Rosetta silent file (secondary structure, phi, psi, omega in degrees, C-alpha in Angstrom):
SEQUENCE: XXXXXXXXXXXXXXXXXXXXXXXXXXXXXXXXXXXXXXXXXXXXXXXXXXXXXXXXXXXXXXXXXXXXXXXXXXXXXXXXXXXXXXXXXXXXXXXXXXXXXXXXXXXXXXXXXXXXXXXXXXXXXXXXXXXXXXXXXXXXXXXXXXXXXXXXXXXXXXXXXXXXXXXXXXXXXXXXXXXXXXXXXXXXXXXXXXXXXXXXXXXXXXXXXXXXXXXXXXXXX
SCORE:     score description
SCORE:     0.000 S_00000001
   1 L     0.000  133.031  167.396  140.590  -52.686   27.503 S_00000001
   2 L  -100.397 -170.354 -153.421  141.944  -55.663   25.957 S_00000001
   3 L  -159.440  132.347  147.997  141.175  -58.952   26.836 S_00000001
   4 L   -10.054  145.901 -169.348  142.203  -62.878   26.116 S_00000001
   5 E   -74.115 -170.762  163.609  140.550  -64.069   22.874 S_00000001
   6 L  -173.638  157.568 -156.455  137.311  -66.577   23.302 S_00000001
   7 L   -98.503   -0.978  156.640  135.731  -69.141   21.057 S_00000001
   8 L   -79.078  145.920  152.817  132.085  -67.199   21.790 S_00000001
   9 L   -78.605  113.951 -166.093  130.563  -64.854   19.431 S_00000001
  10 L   -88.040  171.039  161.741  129.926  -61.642   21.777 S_00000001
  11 L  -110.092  145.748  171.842  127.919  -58.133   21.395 S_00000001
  12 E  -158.953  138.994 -179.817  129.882  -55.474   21.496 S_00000001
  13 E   -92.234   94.051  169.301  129.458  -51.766   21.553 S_00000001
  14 E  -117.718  157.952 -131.376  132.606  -50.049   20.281 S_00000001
  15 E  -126.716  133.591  177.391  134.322  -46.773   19.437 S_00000001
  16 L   -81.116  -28.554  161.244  135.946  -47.054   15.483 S_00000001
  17 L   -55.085  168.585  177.718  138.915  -45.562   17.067 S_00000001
  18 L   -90.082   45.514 -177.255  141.009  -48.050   19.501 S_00000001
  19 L   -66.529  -54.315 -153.974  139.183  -45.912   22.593 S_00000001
  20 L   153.449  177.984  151.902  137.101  -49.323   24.253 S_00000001
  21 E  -163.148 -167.276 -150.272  134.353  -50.572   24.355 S_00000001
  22 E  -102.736  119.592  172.940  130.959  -51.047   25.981 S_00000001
  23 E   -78.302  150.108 -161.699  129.901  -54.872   26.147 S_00000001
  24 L  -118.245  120.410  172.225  126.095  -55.291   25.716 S_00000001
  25 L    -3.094  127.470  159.092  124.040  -57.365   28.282 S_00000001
  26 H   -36.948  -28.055 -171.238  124.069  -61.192   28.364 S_00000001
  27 H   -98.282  -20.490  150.410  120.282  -61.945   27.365 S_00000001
  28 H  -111.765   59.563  170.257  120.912  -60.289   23.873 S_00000001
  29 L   -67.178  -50.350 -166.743  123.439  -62.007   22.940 S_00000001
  30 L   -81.669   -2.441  177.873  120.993  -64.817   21.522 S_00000001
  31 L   -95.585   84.426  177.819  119.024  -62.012   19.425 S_00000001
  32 L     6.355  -60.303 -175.277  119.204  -62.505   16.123 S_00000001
  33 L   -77.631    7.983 -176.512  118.382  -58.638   15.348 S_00000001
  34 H   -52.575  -23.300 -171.958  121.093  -57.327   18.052 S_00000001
  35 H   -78.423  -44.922 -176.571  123.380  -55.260   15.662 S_00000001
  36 H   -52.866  -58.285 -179.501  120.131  -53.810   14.230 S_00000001
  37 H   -57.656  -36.275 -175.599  118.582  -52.745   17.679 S_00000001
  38 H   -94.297   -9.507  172.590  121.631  -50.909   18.957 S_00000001
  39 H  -104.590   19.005  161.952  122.623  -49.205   15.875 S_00000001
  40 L   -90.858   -9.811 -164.684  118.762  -47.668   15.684 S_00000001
  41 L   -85.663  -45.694 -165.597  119.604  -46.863   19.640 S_00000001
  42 L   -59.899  -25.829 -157.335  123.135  -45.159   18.243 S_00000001
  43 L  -137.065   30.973  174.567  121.598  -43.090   15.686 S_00000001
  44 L   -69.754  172.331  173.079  118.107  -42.101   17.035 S_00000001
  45 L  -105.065  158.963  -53.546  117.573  -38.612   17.216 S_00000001
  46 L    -9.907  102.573  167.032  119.390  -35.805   17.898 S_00000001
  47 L   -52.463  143.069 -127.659  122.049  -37.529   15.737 S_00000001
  48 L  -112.201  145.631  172.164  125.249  -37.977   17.801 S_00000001
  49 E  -112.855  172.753 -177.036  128.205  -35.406   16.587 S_00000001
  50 L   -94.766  154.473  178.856  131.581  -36.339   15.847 S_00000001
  51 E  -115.893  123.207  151.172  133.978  -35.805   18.442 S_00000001
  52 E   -86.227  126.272  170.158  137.632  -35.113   19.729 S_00000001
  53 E   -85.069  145.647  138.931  139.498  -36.480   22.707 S_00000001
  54 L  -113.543  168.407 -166.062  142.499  -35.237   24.567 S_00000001
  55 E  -104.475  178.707 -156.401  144.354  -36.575   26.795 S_00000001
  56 L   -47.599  124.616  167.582  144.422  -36.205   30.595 S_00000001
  57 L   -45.596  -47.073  174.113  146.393  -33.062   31.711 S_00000001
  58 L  -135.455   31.584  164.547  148.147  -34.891   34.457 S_00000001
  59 L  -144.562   12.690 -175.493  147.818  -38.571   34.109 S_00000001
  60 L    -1.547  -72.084  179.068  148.108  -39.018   30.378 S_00000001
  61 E  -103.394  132.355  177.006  149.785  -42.542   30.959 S_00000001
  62 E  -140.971  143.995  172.614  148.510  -45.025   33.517 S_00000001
  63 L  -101.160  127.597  174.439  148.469  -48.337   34.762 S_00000001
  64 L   -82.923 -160.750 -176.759  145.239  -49.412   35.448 S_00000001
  65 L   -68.519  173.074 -161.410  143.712  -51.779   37.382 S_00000001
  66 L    19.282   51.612 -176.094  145.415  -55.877   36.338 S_00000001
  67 L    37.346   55.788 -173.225  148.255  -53.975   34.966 S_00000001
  68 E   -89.834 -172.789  177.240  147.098  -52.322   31.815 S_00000001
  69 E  -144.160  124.601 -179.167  148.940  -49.230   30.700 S_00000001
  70 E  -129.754  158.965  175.873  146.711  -46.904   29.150 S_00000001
  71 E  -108.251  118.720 -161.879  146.327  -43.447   27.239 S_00000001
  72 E  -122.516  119.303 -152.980  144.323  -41.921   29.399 S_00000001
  73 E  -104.862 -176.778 -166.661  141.952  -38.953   27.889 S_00000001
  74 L  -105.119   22.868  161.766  140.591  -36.144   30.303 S_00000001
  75 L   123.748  161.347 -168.398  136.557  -37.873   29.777 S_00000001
  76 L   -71.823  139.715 -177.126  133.889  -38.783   27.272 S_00000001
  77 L   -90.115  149.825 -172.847  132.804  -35.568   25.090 S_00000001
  78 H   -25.364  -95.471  168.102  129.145  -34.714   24.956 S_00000001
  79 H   -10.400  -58.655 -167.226  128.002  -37.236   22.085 S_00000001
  80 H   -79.785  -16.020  177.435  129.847  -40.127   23.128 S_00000001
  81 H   -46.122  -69.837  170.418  128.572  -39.273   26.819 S_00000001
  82 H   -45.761  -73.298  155.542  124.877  -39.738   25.334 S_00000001
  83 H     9.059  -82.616  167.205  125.816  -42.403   23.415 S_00000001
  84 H   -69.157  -33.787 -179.295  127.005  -44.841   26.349 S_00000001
  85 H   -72.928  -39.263  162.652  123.942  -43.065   28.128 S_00000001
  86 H   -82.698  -13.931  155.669  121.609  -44.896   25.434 S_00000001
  87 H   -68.461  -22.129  177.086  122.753  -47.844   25.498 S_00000001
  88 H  -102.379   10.157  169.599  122.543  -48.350   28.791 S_00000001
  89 H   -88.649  -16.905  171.564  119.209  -46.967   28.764 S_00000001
  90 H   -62.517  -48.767  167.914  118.369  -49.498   26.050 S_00000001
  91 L  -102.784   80.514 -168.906  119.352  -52.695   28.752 S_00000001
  92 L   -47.228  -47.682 -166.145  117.725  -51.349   32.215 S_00000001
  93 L   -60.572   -3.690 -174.898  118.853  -55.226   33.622 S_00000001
  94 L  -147.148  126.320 -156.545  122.617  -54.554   32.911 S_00000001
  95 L   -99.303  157.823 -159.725  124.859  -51.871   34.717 S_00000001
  96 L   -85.195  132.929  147.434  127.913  -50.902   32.403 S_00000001
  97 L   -54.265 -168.226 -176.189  131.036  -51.777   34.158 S_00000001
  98 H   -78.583  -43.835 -149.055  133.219  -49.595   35.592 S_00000001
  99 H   -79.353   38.158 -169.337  136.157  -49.974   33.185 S_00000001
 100 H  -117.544  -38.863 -166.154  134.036  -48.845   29.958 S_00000001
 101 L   -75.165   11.328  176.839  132.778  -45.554   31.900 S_00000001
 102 L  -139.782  139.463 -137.513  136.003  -43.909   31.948 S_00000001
 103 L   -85.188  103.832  172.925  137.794  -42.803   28.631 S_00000001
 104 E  -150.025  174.881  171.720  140.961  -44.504   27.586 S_00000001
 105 E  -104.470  127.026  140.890  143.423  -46.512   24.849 S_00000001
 106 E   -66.697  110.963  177.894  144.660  -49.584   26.152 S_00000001
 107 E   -95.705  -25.450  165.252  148.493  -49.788   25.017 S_00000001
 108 E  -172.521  162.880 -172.031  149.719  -52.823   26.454 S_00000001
 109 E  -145.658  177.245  175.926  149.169  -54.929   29.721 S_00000001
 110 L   -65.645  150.112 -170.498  150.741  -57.578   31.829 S_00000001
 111 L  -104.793  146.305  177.444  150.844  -61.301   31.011 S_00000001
 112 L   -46.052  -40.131 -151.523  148.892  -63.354   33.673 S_00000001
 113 L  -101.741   -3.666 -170.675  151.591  -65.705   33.792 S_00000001
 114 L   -84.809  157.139 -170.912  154.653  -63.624   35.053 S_00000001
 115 L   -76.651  154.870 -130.692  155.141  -62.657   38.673 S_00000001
 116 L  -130.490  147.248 -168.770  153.049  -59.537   39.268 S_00000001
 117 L   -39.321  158.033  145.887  154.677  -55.581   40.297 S_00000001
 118 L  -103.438  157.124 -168.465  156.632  -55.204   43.388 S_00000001
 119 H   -63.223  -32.328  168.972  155.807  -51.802   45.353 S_00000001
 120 H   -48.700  -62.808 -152.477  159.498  -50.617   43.691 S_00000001
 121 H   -73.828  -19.013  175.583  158.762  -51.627   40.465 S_00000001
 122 H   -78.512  -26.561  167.474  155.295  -50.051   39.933 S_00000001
 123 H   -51.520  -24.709 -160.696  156.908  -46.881   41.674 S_00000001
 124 H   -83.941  -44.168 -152.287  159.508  -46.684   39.116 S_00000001
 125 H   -60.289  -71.177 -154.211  156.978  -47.322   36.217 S_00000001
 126 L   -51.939   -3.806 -176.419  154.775  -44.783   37.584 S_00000001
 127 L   -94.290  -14.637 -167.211  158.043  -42.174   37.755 S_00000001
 128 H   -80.633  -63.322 -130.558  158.443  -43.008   33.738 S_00000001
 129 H   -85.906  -30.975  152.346  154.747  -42.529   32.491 S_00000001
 130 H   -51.219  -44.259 -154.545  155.200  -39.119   34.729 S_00000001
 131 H   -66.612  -73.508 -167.397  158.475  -38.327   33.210 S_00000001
 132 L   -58.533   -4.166  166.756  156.728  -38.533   29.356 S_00000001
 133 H   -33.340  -73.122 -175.745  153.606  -36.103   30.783 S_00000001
 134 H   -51.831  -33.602  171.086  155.219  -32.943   29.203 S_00000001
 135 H   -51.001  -38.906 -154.530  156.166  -34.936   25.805 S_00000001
 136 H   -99.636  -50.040  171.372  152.431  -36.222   25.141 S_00000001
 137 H   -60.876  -34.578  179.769  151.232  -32.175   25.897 S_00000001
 138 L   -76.007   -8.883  178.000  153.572  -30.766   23.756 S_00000001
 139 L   -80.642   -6.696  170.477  152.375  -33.396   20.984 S_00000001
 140 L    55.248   48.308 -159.251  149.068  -31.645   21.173 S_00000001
 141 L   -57.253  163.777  140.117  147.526  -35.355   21.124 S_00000001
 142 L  -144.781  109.773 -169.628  143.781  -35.176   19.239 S_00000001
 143 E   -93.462  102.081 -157.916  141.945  -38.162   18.643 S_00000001
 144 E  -104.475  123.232  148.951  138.801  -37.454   16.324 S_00000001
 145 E   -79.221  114.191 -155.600  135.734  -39.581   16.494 S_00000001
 146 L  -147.524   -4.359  168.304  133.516  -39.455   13.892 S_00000001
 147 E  -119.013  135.625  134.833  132.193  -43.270   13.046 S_00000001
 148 E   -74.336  138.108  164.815  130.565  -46.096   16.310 S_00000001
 149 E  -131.471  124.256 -177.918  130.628  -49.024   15.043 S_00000001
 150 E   -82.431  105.238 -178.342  128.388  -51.790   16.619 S_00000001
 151 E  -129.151  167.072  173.522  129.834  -55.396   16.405 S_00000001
 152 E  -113.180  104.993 -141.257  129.806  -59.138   16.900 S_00000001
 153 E  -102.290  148.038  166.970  133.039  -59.979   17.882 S_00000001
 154 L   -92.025   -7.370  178.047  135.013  -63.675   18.135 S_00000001
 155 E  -145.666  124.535  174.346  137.991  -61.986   20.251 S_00000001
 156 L   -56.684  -40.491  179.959  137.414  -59.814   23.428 S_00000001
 157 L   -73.313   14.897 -179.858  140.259  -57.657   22.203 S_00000001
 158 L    53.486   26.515  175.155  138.349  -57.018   18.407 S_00000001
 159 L   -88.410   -7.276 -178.786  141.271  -58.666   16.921 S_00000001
 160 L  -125.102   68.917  177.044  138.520  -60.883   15.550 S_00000001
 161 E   -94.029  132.120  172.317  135.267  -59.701   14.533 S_00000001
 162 E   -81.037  -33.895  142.093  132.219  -61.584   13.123 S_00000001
 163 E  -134.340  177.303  155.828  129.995  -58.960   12.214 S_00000001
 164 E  -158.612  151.027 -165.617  129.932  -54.653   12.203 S_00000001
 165 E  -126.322  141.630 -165.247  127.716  -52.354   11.645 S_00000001
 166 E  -124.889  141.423 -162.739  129.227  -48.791   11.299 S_00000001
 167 E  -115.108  110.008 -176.180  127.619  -45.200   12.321 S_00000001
 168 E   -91.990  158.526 -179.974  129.093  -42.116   10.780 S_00000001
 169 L  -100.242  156.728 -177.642  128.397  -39.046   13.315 S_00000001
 170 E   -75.590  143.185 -177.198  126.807  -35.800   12.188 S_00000001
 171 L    78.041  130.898 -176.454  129.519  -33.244   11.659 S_00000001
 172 L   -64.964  129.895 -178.891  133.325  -32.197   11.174 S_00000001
 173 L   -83.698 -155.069 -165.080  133.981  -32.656   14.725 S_00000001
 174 L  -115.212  165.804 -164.331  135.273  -29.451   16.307 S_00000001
 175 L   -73.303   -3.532  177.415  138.921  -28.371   17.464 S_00000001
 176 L  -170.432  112.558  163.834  138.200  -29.397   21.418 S_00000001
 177 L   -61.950  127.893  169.731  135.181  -31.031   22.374 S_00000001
 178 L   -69.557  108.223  165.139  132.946  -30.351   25.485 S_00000001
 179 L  -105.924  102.269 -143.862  133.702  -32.477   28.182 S_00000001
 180 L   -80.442  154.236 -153.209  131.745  -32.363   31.031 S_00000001
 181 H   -87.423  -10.313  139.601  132.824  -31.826   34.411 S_00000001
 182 H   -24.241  -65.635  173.464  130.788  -35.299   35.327 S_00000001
 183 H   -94.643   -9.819  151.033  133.361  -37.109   33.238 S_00000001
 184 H   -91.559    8.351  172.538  136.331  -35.852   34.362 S_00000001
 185 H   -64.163  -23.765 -168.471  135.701  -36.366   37.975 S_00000001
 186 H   -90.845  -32.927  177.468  134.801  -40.296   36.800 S_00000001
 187 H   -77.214  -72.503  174.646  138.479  -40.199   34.885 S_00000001
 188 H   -29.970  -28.475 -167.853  140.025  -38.210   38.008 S_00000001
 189 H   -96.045   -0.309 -146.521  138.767  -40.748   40.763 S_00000001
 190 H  -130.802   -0.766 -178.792  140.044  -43.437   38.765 S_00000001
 191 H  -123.516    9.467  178.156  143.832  -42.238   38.085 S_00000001
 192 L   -96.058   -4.839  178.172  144.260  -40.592   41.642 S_00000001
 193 L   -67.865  -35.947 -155.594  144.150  -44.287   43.004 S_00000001
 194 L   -93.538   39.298 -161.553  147.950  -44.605   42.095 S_00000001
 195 L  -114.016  -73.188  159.304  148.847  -41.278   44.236 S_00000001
 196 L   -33.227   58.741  170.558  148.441  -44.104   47.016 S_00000001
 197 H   -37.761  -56.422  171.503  150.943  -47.104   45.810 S_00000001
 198 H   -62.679  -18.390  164.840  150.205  -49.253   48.673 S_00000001
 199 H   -99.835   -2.068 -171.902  147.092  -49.511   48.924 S_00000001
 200 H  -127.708   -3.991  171.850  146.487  -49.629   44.803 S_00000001
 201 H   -60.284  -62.619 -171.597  149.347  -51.849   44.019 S_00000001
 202 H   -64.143   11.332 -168.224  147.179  -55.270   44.539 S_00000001
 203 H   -75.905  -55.555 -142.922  144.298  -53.529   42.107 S_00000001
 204 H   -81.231  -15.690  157.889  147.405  -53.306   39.189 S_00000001
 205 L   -56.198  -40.868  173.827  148.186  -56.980   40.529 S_00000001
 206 L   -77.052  142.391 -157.005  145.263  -58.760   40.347 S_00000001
 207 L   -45.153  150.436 -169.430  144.650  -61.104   37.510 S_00000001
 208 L  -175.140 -175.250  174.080  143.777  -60.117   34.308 S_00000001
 209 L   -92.875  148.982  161.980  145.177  -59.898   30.177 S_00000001
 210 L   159.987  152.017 -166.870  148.202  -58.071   29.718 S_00000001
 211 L  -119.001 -175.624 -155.887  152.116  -58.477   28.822 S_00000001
 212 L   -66.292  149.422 -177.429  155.368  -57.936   30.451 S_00000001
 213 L   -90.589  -62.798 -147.847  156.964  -54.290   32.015 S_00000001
 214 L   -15.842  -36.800 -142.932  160.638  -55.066   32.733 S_00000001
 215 H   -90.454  -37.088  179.329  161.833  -54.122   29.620 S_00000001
 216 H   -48.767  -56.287 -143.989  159.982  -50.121   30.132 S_00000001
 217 H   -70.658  -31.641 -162.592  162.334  -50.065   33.942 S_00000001
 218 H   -85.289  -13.577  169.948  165.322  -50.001   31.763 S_00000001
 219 H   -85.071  -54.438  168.824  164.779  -46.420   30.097 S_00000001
 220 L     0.620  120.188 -168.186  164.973  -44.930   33.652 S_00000001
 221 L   -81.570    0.000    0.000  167.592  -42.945   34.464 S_00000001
C-alpha cells in the first residue's frame, strides 16, 4: 500500500518486489539493532524459498479500501506465508494489520483532496478492471520473489529509504508456487466486498493516500 511521505525514520518489513509491506511494532522503532534482529528472524532456519505470485483468477484488479487500485495476487505462497508468520511471532504486542495480510501491488490511489466515488462512478470503474480480467490471464502474469529486504524507511511509500538490509531466498523459485487455501480465502473475503457496491462504497471512500480516477471512466465504452 502506498502511503503519504513522513519526516520519521520507520521499520519496515518489505518484499524486494513492489508486493507491500509489513510495518514492524512501535517499541522497536528506537532499537538501535532493529534491521539486525529481523533479518536473523527472516533467515532463521528452514531458510525461506524463493517464490512466485499470480494473480487472482477473478479479481486481478481492485479497488481497495480509501480508493487504492491494486494487482491483486490469488495469496501469499508458502515461504512468504512463514515469513510474515515470523515476524509477527517475533512482536507478540503488535497484531499485523489487515492490509499487509492479503497479497497485492498497489498501482495507484485516490488523492485525499478530490471529492470521493459516487455509487455510478465506482460501478463503472469496477465494470473496467472486470473488462481487463481476461487480458491480465492471457499475459500469464508471474511475479518471482527471491530477495526480503528489511528496511528503515523516511517515506511510507519506500520512495525514501534510510537503511536496507537484503535476504536472498534459498532456491530458483519454481513455475507456480503453493498457495494455501488459508490465503486465498483471506484474499477472497477481501475482494468479494465490492460484489456489494453499497454497502463497500464508503470503505473505497474513506480517507486515505491515493490519486485521481476520472481520467480511467473515459476508456469505457
Amino acid at each position: 500500500m502506498t502511503s503519504t511521505a513522513t519526516n520519521q525514520t520507520l521499520s519496515s518489513f518489505v518484499f524486494s518486489s513492489p508486493l507491500g509491506y509489513h510495518q514492524i511494532a512501535l517499541p522497536m522503532y528506537e532499537q538501535a539493532d532493529t534491521l539486525v534482529h529481523f533479518s536473523e528472524v527472516l533467515q532463521a532456519q528452514p531458510l525461506l524459498s524463493a517464490e512466485v505470485l499470480k494473480p487472482h483468477p477473478t479479481s486481478s484488479l481492485f479497488v481497495a479500501w480509501n480508493g487504492v487500485l491494486a494487482l491483486v495476487y490469488e495469496g501469499f505462497p508458502s515461504s512468504l506465508a512463514i515469513a510474515k508468520d515470523r515476524l509477527n511471532m517475533s512482536m507478540p504486542d503488535k497484531s499485523e494489520n489487515f492490509g499487509s495480510k492479503w497479497a497485492k501491488t498497489t498501482l495507484g490511489a485516490l488523492n485525499d483532496s478530490i471529492e470521493g466515488f459516487t455509487l455510478d462512478k465506482i460501478s463503472k470503474l469496477r465494470d473496467l478492471c472486470r473488462k481487463y480480467l481476461k487480458e491480465i490471464a492471457s499475459a500469464n502474469i508471474r511475479l518471482q520473489i527471491g530477495t526480503l529486504s528489511v528496511v528503515h524507511y523516511d517515506s511510507r511509500g519506500l520512495e525514501r529509504l534510510n537503511e536496507r538490509v537484503d535476504i536472498a531466498l534459498d532456491r530458483e523459485p519454481e513455475e507456480a508456487s503453493f498457495v494455501e487455501e488459508k490465503q486465498k480465502n483471506i484474499v477472497n473475503s477481501v475482494v468479494e466486498e465490492w460484489d456489494d457496491l453499497l454497502d463497500y462504497l464508503p470503505k473505497v471512500n474513506a480517507a486515505g493516500q491515493v490519486e485521481e480516477w476520472d481520467d480511467l471512466l473515459d476508456y469505457l465504452p
